[in-house]
PDB file of C-alpha atoms in Angstrom:
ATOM      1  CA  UNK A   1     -20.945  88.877 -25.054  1.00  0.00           C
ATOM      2  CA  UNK A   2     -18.955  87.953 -22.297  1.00  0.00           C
ATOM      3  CA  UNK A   3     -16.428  89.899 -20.395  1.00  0.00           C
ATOM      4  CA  UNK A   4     -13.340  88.670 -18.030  1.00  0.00           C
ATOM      5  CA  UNK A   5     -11.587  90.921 -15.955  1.00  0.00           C
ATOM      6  CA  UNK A   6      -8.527  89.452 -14.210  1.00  0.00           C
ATOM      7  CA  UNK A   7      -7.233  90.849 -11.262  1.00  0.00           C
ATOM      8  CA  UNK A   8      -3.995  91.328  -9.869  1.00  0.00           C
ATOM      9  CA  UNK A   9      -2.975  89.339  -6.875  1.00  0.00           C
ATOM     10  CA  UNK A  10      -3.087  85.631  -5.852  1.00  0.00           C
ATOM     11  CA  UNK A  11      -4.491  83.626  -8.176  1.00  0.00           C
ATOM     12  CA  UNK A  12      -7.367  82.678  -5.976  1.00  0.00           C
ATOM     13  CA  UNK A  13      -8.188  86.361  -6.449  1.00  0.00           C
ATOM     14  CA  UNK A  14      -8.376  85.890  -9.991  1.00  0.00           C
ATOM     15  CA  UNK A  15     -10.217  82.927  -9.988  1.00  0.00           C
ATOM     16  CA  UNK A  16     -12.316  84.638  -8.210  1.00  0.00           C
ATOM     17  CA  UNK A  17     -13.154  87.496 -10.256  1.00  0.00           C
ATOM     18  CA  UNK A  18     -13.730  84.959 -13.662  1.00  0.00           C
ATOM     19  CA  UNK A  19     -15.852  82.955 -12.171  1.00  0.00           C
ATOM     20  CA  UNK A  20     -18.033  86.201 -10.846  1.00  0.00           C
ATOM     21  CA  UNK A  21     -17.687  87.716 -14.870  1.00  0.00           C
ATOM     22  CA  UNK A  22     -19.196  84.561 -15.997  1.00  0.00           C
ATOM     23  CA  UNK A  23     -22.198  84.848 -13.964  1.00  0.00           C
ATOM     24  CA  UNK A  24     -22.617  88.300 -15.130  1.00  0.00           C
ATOM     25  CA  UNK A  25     -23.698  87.789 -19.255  1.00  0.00           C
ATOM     26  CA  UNK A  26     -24.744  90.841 -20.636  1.00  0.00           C
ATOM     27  CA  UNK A  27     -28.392  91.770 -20.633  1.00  0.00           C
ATOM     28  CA  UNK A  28     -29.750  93.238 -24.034  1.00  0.00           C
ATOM     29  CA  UNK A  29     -32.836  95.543 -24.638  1.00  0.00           C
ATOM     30  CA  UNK A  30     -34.198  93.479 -27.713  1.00  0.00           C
ATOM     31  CA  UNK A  31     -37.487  94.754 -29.844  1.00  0.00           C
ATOM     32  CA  UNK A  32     -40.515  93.066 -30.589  1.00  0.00           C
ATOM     33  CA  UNK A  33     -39.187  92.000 -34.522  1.00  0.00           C
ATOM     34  CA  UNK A  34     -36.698  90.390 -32.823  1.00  0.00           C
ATOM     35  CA  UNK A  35     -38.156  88.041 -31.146  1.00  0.00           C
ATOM     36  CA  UNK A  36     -37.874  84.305 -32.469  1.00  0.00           C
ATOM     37  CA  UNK A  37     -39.269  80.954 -31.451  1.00  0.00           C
ATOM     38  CA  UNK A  38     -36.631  80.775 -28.650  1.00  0.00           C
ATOM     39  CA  UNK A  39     -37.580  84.465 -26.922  1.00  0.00           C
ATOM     40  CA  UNK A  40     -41.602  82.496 -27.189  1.00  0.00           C
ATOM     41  CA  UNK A  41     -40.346  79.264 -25.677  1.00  0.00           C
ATOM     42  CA  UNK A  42     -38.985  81.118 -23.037  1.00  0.00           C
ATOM     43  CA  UNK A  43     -42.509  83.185 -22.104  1.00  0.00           C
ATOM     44  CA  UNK A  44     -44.382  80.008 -22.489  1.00  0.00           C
ATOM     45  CA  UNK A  45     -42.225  78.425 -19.322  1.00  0.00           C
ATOM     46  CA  UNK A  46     -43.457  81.065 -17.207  1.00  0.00           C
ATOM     47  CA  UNK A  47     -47.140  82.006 -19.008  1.00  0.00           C
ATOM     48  CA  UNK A  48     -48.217  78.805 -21.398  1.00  0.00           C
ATOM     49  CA  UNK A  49     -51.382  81.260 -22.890  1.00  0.00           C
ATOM     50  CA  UNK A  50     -50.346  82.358 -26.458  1.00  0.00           C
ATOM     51  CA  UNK A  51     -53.333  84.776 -26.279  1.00  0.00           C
ATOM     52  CA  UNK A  52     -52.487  86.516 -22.798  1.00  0.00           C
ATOM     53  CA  UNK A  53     -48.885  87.262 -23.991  1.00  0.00           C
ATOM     54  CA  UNK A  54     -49.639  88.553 -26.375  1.00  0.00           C
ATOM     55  CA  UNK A  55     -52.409  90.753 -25.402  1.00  0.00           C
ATOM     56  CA  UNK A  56     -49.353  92.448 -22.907  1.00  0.00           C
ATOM     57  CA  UNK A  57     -46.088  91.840 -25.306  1.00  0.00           C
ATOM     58  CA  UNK A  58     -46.682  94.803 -27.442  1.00  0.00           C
ATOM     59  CA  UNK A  59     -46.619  97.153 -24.048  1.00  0.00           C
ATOM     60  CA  UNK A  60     -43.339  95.546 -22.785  1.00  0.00           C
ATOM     61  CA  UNK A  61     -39.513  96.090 -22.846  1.00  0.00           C
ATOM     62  CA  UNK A  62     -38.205  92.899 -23.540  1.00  0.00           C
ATOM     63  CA  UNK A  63     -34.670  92.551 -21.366  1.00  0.00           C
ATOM     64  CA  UNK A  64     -32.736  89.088 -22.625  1.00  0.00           C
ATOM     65  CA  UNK A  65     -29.377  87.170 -22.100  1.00  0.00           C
ATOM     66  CA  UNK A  66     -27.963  85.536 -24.687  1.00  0.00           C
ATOM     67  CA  UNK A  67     -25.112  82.496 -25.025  1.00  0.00           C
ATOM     68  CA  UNK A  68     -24.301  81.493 -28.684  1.00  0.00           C
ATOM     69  CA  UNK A  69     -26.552  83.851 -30.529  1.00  0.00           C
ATOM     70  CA  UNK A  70     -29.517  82.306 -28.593  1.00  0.00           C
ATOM     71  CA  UNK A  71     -31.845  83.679 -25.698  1.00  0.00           C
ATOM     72  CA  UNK A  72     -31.449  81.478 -22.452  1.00  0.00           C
ATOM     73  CA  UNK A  73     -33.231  84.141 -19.859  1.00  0.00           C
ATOM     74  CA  UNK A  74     -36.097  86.469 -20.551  1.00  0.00           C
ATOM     75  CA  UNK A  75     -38.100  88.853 -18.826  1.00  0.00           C
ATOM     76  CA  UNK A  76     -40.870  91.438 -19.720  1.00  0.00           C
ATOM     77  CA  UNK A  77     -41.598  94.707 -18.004  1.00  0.00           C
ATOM     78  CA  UNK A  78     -44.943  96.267 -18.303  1.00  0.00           C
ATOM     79  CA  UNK A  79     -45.828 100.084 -18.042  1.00  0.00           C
ATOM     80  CA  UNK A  80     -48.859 101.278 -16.142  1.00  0.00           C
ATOM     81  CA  UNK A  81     -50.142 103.175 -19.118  1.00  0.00           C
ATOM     82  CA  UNK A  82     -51.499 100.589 -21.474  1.00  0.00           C
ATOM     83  CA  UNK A  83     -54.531  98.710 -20.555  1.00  0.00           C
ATOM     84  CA  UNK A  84     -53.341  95.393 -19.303  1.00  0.00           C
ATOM     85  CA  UNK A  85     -51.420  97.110 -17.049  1.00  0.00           C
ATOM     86  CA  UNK A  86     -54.887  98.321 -16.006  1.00  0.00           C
ATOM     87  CA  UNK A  87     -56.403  95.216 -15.583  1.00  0.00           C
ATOM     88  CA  UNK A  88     -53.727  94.009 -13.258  1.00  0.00           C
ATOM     89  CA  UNK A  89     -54.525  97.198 -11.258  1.00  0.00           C
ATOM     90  CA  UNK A  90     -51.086  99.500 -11.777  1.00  0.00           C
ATOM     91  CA  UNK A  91     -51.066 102.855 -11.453  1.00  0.00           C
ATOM     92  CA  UNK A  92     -49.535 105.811 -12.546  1.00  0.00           C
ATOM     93  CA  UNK A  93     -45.535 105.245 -11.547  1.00  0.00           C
ATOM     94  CA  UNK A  94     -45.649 101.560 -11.005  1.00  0.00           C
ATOM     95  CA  UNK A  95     -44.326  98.540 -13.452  1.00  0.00           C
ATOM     96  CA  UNK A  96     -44.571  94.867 -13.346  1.00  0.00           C
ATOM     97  CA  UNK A  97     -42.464  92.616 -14.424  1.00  0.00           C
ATOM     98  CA  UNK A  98     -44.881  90.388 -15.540  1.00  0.00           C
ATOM     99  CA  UNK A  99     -42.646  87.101 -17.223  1.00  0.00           C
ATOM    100  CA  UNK A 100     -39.455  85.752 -16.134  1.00  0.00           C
ATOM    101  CA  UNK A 101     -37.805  82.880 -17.592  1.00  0.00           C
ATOM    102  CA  UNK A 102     -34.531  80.916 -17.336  1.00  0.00           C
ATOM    103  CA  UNK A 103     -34.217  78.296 -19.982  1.00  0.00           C
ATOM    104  CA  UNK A 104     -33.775  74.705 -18.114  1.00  0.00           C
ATOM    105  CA  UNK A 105     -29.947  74.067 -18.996  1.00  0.00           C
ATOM    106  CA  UNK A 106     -29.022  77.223 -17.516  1.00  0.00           C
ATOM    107  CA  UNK A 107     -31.092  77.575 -14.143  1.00  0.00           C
ATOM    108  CA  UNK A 108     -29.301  77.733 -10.973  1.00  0.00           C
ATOM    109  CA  UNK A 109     -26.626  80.030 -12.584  1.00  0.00           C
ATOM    110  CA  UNK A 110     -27.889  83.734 -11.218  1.00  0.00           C
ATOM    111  CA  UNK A 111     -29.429  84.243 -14.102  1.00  0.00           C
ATOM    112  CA  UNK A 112     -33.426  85.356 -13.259  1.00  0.00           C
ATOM    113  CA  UNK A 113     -31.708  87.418  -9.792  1.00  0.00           C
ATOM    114  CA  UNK A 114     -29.599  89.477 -12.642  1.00  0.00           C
ATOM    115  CA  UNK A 115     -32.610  89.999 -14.756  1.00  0.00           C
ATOM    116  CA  UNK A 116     -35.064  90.816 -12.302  1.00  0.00           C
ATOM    117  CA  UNK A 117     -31.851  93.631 -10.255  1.00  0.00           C
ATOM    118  CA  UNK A 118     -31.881  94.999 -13.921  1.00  0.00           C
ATOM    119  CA  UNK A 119     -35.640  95.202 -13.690  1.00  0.00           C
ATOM    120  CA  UNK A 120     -35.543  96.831 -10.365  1.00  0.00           C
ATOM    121  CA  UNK A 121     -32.730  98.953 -11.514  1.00  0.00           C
ATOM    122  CA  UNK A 122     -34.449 100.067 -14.798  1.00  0.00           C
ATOM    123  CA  UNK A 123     -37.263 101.098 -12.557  1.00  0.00           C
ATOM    124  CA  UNK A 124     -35.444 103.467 -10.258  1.00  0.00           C
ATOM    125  CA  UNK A 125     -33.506 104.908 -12.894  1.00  0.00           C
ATOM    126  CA  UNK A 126     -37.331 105.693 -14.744  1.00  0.00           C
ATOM    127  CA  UNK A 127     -38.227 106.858 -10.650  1.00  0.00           C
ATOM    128  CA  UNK A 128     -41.557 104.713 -10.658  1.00  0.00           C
ATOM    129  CA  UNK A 129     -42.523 104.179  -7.130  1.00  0.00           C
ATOM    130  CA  UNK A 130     -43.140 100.556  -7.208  1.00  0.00           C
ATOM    131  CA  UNK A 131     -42.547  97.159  -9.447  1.00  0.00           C
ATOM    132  CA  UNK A 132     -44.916  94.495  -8.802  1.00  0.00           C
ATOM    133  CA  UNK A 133     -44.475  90.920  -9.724  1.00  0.00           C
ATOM    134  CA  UNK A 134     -46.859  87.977  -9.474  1.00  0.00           C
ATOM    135  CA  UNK A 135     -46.909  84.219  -9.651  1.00  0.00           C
ATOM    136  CA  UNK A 136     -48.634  81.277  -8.812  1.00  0.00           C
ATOM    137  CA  UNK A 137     -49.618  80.253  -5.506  1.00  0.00           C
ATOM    138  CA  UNK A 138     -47.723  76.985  -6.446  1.00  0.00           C
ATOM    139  CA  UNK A 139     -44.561  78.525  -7.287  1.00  0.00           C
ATOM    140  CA  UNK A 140     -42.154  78.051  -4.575  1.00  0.00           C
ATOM    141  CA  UNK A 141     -38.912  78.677  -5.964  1.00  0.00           C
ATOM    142  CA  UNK A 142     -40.209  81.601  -6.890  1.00  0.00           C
ATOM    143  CA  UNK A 143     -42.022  83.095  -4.207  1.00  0.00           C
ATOM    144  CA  UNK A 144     -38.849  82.865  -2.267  1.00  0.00           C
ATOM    145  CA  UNK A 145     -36.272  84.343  -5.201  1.00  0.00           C
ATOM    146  CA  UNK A 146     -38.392  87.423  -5.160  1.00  0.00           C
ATOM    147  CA  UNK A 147     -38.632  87.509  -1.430  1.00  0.00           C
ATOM    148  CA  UNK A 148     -35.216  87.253  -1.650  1.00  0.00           C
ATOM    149  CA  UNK A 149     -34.533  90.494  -3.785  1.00  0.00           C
ATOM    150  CA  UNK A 150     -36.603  92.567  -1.506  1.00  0.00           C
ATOM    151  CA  UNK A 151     -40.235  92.069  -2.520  1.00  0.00           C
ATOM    152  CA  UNK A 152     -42.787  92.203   0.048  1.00  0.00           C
ATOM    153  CA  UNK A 153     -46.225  89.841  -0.509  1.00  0.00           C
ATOM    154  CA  UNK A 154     -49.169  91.926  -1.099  1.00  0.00           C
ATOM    155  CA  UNK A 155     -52.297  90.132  -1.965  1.00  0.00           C
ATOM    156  CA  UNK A 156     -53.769  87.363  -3.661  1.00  0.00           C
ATOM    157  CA  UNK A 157     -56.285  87.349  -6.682  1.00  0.00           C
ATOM    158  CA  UNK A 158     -58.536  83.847  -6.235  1.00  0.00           C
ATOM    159  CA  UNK A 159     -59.140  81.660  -9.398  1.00  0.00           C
ATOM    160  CA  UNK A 160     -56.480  83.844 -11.353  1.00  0.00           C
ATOM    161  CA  UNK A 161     -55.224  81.029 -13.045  1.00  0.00           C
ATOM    162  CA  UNK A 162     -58.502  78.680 -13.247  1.00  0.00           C
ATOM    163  CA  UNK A 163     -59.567  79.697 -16.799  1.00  0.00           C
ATOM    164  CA  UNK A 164     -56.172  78.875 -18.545  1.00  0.00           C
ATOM    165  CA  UNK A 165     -57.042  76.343 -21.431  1.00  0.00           C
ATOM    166  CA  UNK A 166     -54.778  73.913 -19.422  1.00  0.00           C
ATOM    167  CA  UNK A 167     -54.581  73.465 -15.755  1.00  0.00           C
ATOM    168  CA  UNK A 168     -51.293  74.006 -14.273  1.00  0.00           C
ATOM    169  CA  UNK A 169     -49.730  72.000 -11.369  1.00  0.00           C
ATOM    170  CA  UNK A 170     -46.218  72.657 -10.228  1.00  0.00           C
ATOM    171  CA  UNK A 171     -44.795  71.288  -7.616  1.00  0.00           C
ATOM    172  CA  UNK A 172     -47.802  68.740  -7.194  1.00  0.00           C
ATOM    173  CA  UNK A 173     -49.934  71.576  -6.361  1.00  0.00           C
ATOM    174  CA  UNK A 174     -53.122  72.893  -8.562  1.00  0.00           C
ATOM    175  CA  UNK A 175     -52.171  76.514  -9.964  1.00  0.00           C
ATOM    176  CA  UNK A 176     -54.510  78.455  -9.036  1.00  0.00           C
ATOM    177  CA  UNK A 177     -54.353  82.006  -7.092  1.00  0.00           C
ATOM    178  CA  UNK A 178     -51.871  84.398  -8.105  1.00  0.00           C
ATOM    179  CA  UNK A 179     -50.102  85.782  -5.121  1.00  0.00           C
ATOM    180  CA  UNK A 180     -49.085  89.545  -6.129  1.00  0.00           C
ATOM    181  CA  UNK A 181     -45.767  91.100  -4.334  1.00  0.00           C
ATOM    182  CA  UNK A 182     -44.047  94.426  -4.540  1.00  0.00           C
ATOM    183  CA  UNK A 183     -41.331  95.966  -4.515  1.00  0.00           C
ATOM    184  CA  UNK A 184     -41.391  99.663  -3.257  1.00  0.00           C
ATOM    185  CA  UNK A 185     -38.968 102.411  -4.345  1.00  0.00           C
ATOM    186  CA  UNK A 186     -37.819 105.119  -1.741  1.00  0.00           C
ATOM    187  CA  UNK A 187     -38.635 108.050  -2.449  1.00  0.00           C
ATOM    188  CA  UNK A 188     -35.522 110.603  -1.994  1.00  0.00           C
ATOM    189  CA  UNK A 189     -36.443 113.678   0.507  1.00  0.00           C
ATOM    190  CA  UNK A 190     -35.582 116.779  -1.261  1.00  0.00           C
ATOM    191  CA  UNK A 191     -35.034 119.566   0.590  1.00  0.00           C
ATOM    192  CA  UNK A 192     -34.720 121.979  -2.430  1.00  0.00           C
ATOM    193  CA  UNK A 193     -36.684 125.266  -0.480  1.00  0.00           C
ATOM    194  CA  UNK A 194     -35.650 124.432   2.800  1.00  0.00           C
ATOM    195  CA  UNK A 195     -34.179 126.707   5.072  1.00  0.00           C
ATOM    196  CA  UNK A 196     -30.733 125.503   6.486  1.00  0.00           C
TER     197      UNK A 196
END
């Protein structure tokens, strides 16, 4: 679904405002039943391991964008409280969004930075106290989008990638490491029992 809002004014100003509603597709909640071969194409561009997803799908809320009935962006975010959220070390009050994908014909559009602000957003609104996100030491594009939307690196976990079935090289560099960022939440001071 896509929404246009003109504005009043010069019609610069209105050109303005379409082309910003048509960067801005909706972003649906969808369930695990729903997914299709086009929602798994989608996690396989940014996890190719059948078995890992879906050892962490069942724990996720699957956020989507759609264009023509079809998915053409994806991301996952995982809980703390299940136990591959364990295993990548979250706590109580943190999330990761843990797969992010933009099908191929419509990268470059905005479409990952509006998934992942919805992320971020979701998480506030749930008060966690941090999001994490990782990727692989070879993805650039990446490491700088997040950067970008305010995550900070963290650490790095060695040989994360080594055991996938298939090696992974992007951008002519071995996949190895996964470099783990955050994103921290502020907490708001209350001063509920304060004296004034």
């Amino acid at each position: 679904m896509l929404a246009v809002y003109w504005g009043f004014g010069n019609g610069a100003a209105a050109m303005l405002n379409l082309e910003l509603s048509v960067n801005s597709m909706s972003i649906v909640e969808c369930q695990i039943h729903d997914l299709n071969e086009a929602h798994w194409a989608l996690m396989f561009m940014a996890d190719p391991d059948r078995e890992v997803i879906s050892a962490y799908l069942p724990d996720c809320r699957i956020f989507a964008i759609h264009s023509n009935g079809l998915p053409i962006a994806l991301a996952l975010l995982l809980g703390a409280e299940c136990a591959y959220g364990e295993k990548l070390g979250l706590t109580k009050g943190e999330a990761e969004l843990i797969n992010i994908a933009v099908n191929p014909d419509h990268q470059g559009k905005g479409l990952a930075k509006q998934l992942i602000q919805h992320c971020i957003d979701v998480s506030k609104r749930a008060e966690l106290k941090a999001l994490w996100i990782g990727t692989g030491n070879s993805s650039l594009s990446q490491l700088a989008l997040y950067q970008k939307m305010g995550f900070r690196l963290h650490h790095i976990l060695p040989d994360y990638f080594s055991d996938y079935p298939e090696s992974i090289i992007e951008n002519g560099i071995d996949c190895l490491d996964m470099v783990r960022l955050t994103f921290t939440f502020k907490q708001e001071v209350s001063d509920v029992g304060t004296e004034n």
